[in-house]
Structures are given as C-alpha cells and as structure tokens.
C-alpha positions as a Markdown table, in Angstrom:
| # | Residue | x | y | z |
|---|---|---|---|---|
| 1 | Met | 136.0 | 47.7 | 188.8 |
| 2 | Asp | 132.5 | 48.4 | 190.1 |
| 3 | Ser | 131.2 | 46.4 | 187.0 |
| 4 | Ile | 133.3 | 43.4 | 187.8 |
| 5 | Val | 131.9 | 43.4 | 191.3 |
| 6 | Asp | 128.4 | 43.8 | 190.1 |
| 7 | Ala | 128.7 | 41.1 | 187.6 |
| 8 | Leu | 130.4 | 38.7 | 190.2 |
| 9 | Asn | 127.4 | 39.6 | 192.7 |
| 10 | Ser | 124.6 | 39.0 | 190.1 |
| 11 | Ala | 126.3 | 35.7 | 188.9 |
| 12 | Tyr | 126.7 | 34.5 | 192.6 |
| 13 | Gln | 122.9 | 35.5 | 193.3 |
| 14 | Glu | 121.8 | 33.6 | 190.4 |
| 15 | Tyr | 123.9 | 30.7 | 191.1 |
| 16 | Val | 122.3 | 30.5 | 194.8 |
| 17 | Ala | 118.7 | 31.0 | 193.3 |
| 18 | Ala | 119.5 | 28.1 | 190.9 |
| 19 | Ala | 120.7 | 26.0 | 193.6 |
| 20 | Ala | 117.5 | 26.6 | 195.7 |
| 21 | Ala | 115.5 | 25.8 | 192.7 |
| 22 | Ala | 117.1 | 22.6 | 192.0 |
| 23 | Leu | 116.8 | 21.6 | 195.7 |
| 24 | Glu | 113.2 | 22.6 | 195.7 |
| 25 | Ser | 112.6 | 20.7 | 192.5 |
| 26 | Lys | 114.0 | 17.6 | 193.8 |
| 27 | Glu | 111.8 | 17.9 | 197.0 |
| 28 | Asn | 108.7 | 18.5 | 195.0 |
| 29 | Ser | 109.2 | 15.3 | 193.1 |
| 30 | Asn | 109.9 | 13.2 | 196.0 |
| 31 | Gly | 113.5 | 12.7 | 194.9 |
| 32 | Gln | 112.1 | 11.2 | 191.6 |
| 33 | Lys | 113.9 | 12.3 | 188.1 |
| 34 | Thr | 111.3 | 14.5 | 186.3 |
| 35 | Ala | 111.7 | 16.9 | 183.4 |
| 36 | Ala | 111.3 | 19.7 | 186.0 |
| 37 | Thr | 114.2 | 18.4 | 188.1 |
| 38 | Asp | 116.3 | 17.9 | 184.8 |
| 39 | Ala | 115.6 | 21.6 | 183.9 |
| 40 | Ala | 116.4 | 22.7 | 187.3 |
| 41 | Leu | 119.6 | 20.8 | 187.4 |
| 42 | Glu | 120.6 | 22.1 | 183.8 |
| 43 | Asn | 119.7 | 25.8 | 185.0 |
| 44 | Phe | 121.9 | 25.0 | 188.0 |
| 45 | Lys | 124.9 | 23.8 | 185.9 |
| 46 | Gln | 124.6 | 26.7 | 183.5 |
| 47 | Arg | 124.5 | 29.1 | 186.6 |
| 48 | Trp | 127.4 | 27.5 | 188.2 |
| 49 | Glu | 129.5 | 27.7 | 184.8 |
| 50 | Leu | 128.6 | 31.6 | 184.5 |
| 51 | Phe | 129.6 | 32.1 | 188.1 |
| 52 | Arg | 132.9 | 30.4 | 187.5 |
| 53 | Val | 133.5 | 32.7 | 184.5 |
| 54 | Ala | 132.7 | 35.7 | 186.4 |
| 55 | Cys | 135.2 | 34.6 | 189.3 |
| 56 | Asp | 137.9 | 34.2 | 186.7 |
| 57 | Gln | 137.2 | 37.6 | 185.3 |
| 58 | Ala | 137.4 | 39.1 | 188.7 |
| 59 | Glu | 140.7 | 37.1 | 189.6 |
| 60 | Glu | 142.3 | 38.1 | 186.3 |
| 61 | Phe | 141.5 | 41.9 | 187.0 |
| 62 | Val | 143.0 | 41.5 | 190.5 |
| 63 | Glu | 146.2 | 40.0 | 189.0 |
| 64 | Ser | 146.4 | 42.7 | 186.4 |
| 65 | Val | 146.1 | 45.4 | 189.0 |
| 66 | Lys | 148.7 | 43.8 | 191.4 |
| 67 | Gln | 151.1 | 43.6 | 188.4 |
| 68 | Arg | 150.5 | 47.3 | 187.5 |
| 69 | Ile | 151.0 | 48.5 | 191.0 |
| 70 | Gly | 154.2 | 46.3 | 191.5 |
| 71 | Ser | 155.7 | 47.6 | 188.3 |
| 72 | Glu | 154.7 | 51.1 | 189.1 |
| 73 | Cys | 156.4 | 50.8 | 192.5 |
| 74 | Leu | 159.3 | 49.1 | 191.0 |
| 75 | Val | 159.7 | 52.1 | 188.4 |
| 76 | Asp | 159.2 | 54.6 | 191.1 |
| 77 | Glu | 161.9 | 53.0 | 193.4 |
| 78 | Ala | 164.3 | 52.5 | 190.3 |
| 79 | Thr | 163.9 | 56.2 | 189.1 |
| 80 | Gly | 164.1 | 57.6 | 192.6 |
| 81 | Thr | 160.7 | 59.2 | 192.5 |
| 82 | Val | 159.7 | 57.9 | 195.8 |
| 83 | Ser | 160.3 | 59.7 | 198.9 |
| 84 | Gly | 161.7 | 57.6 | 201.8 |
| 85 | Lys | 159.2 | 56.2 | 204.4 |
| 86 | Pro | 159.4 | 57.4 | 207.9 |
| 87 | Gly | 162.2 | 55.7 | 209.7 |
| 88 | Gln | 164.1 | 54.7 | 206.5 |
| 89 | Ser | 167.0 | 56.3 | 205.0 |
| 90 | Ala | 166.2 | 58.1 | 201.7 |
| 91 | Ala | 169.5 | 57.4 | 200.4 |
| 92 | Ser | 169.8 | 53.9 | 199.2 |
| 93 | Gly | 173.4 | 54.4 | 197.8 |
| 94 | Leu | 172.3 | 53.6 | 194.3 |
| 95 | Gln | 171.9 | 56.0 | 191.5 |
| 96 | Pro | 168.3 | 56.1 | 190.0 |
| 97 | Ile | 167.9 | 54.7 | 186.3 |
| 98 | Ser | 165.6 | 55.8 | 183.7 |
| 99 | Ala | 162.3 | 54.2 | 183.1 |
| 100 | Val | 163.1 | 53.3 | 179.7 |
| 101 | Arg | 166.3 | 51.6 | 180.7 |
| 102 | Leu | 164.4 | 49.7 | 183.7 |
| 103 | Glu | 161.9 | 48.4 | 181.0 |
| 104 | Gln | 164.7 | 47.2 | 178.7 |
| 105 | Met | 166.5 | 45.3 | 181.5 |
| 106 | Ser | 163.2 | 43.9 | 182.5 |
| 107 | Lys | 162.5 | 42.6 | 179.0 |
| 108 | Ala | 166.0 | 41.3 | 178.9 |
| 109 | Val | 165.4 | 39.3 | 182.2 |
| 110 | Arg | 161.9 | 38.0 | 180.7 |
| 111 | Trp | 163.7 | 36.7 | 177.6 |
| 112 | Leu | 166.6 | 34.9 | 179.9 |
| 113 | Val | 163.5 | 33.3 | 182.1 |
| 114 | Ile | 161.8 | 32.1 | 178.7 |
| 115 | Glu | 165.1 | 30.7 | 177.4 |
| 116 | Leu | 165.7 | 28.9 | 180.7 |
| 117 | Gln | 162.2 | 27.8 | 180.8 |
| 118 | His | 162.4 | 26.2 | 177.0 |
| 119 | Gly | 165.8 | 24.7 | 178.3 |
| 120 | Ser | 167.9 | 26.3 | 175.3 |
| 121 | Gly | 170.4 | 28.0 | 177.8 |
| 122 | Ala | 171.9 | 29.5 | 174.7 |
| 123 | Ser | 171.8 | 33.1 | 174.6 |
| 124 | Ser | 173.1 | 34.7 | 171.4 |
| 125 | Ala | 172.4 | 38.2 | 170.3 |
| 126 | Ser | 170.3 | 37.3 | 167.5 |
| 127 | Ala | 167.9 | 35.5 | 170.0 |
| 128 | His | 167.0 | 38.7 | 171.4 |
| 129 | Pro | 164.6 | 41.4 | 170.2 |
| 130 | Asn | 166.0 | 44.7 | 169.3 |
| 131 | Pro | 166.3 | 46.7 | 172.7 |
| 132 | Ser | 164.7 | 49.6 | 171.0 |
| 133 | Ala | 161.6 | 47.7 | 169.9 |
| 134 | Pro | 158.5 | 49.6 | 171.4 |
| 135 | Phe | 156.8 | 46.2 | 172.9 |
| 136 | Asp | 157.1 | 42.3 | 172.8 |
| 137 | Ala | 153.6 | 40.8 | 171.8 |
| 138 | Arg | 154.5 | 37.6 | 174.0 |
| 139 | Phe | 153.8 | 39.8 | 177.1 |
| 140 | Ser | 150.3 | 40.7 | 177.6 |
| 141 | Glu | 151.3 | 44.0 | 179.4 |
| 142 | Asp | 153.3 | 45.0 | 176.4 |
| 143 | Ala | 150.7 | 44.0 | 173.9 |
| 144 | Ala | 148.5 | 46.2 | 175.5 |
| 145 | Gln | 150.5 | 49.4 | 174.8 |
C-alpha cells in the first residue's frame, strides 16, 4: 500500500511541477505560441495522464481491499466466528454455515445476476458451472486464487 501512496504522491508532484512549468513558459513567451510552450504543454499533458493512471491504480486497490474486507466480514458472520458486539445479542437464531457452502451460494447468486443482466432469465442446470469447481475465471477475485 505504501508503494501505491508513494506512486500517487510522486505523480501528483510531477503533475503540479509540469503545470507550473507550462504557466511559466507561457508567461515568458508573453502568451505567444513557441516551441518551449508547446514542449511544456506536452509535458503537462503527459504528467496529467500519468497522474490519472496513478489515481486509477489507487482506486482499484482501495476497491479490492473493500471487497476483501466485506467478504471476510460476510464469511465471519456466516460461519459464526465473530463474537457479538457490545450491546448486541450474540445469538442471531441462525445456524452458522461453512465457508465453502457460503462461497458456493455466493457464486450461484452471481450467476443469477449475470443471467438477469443478459436478459436470459432462463436458468437451467447445464447453464451453471459445476459447484465443486475451484473458481470461475469471469470473476477477478476467483481468478486470483
């Protein structure tokens, strides 16, 4: 995570420096278009693109961490490995389920969502993957396993 923050900070600093250089170049040329202003503007555009890439990478990292934390919390809740919070009843009335079964159900729900998004609406047993299959390559979190 530190490397992502460092990359984002570095890209930002280079972007700000390029912006300042472009403004200074324009001021030095009295607002006229010169080779120096063109070069400064091109550098500014490149630094802007690099900064955007760094922002996108940081956002992807944050989203993946959010998903991982959410999944871990869901598994903990479903398997009963989380103790009750202060002021809450520890017993929810539901029996804990295995993490494997939870994962199978989660994949089944994802398949149904995909079918609904594609408008098929028809769910046949042959359209679903083998529930004992280790992962589904269409989902990034499964492919990473």
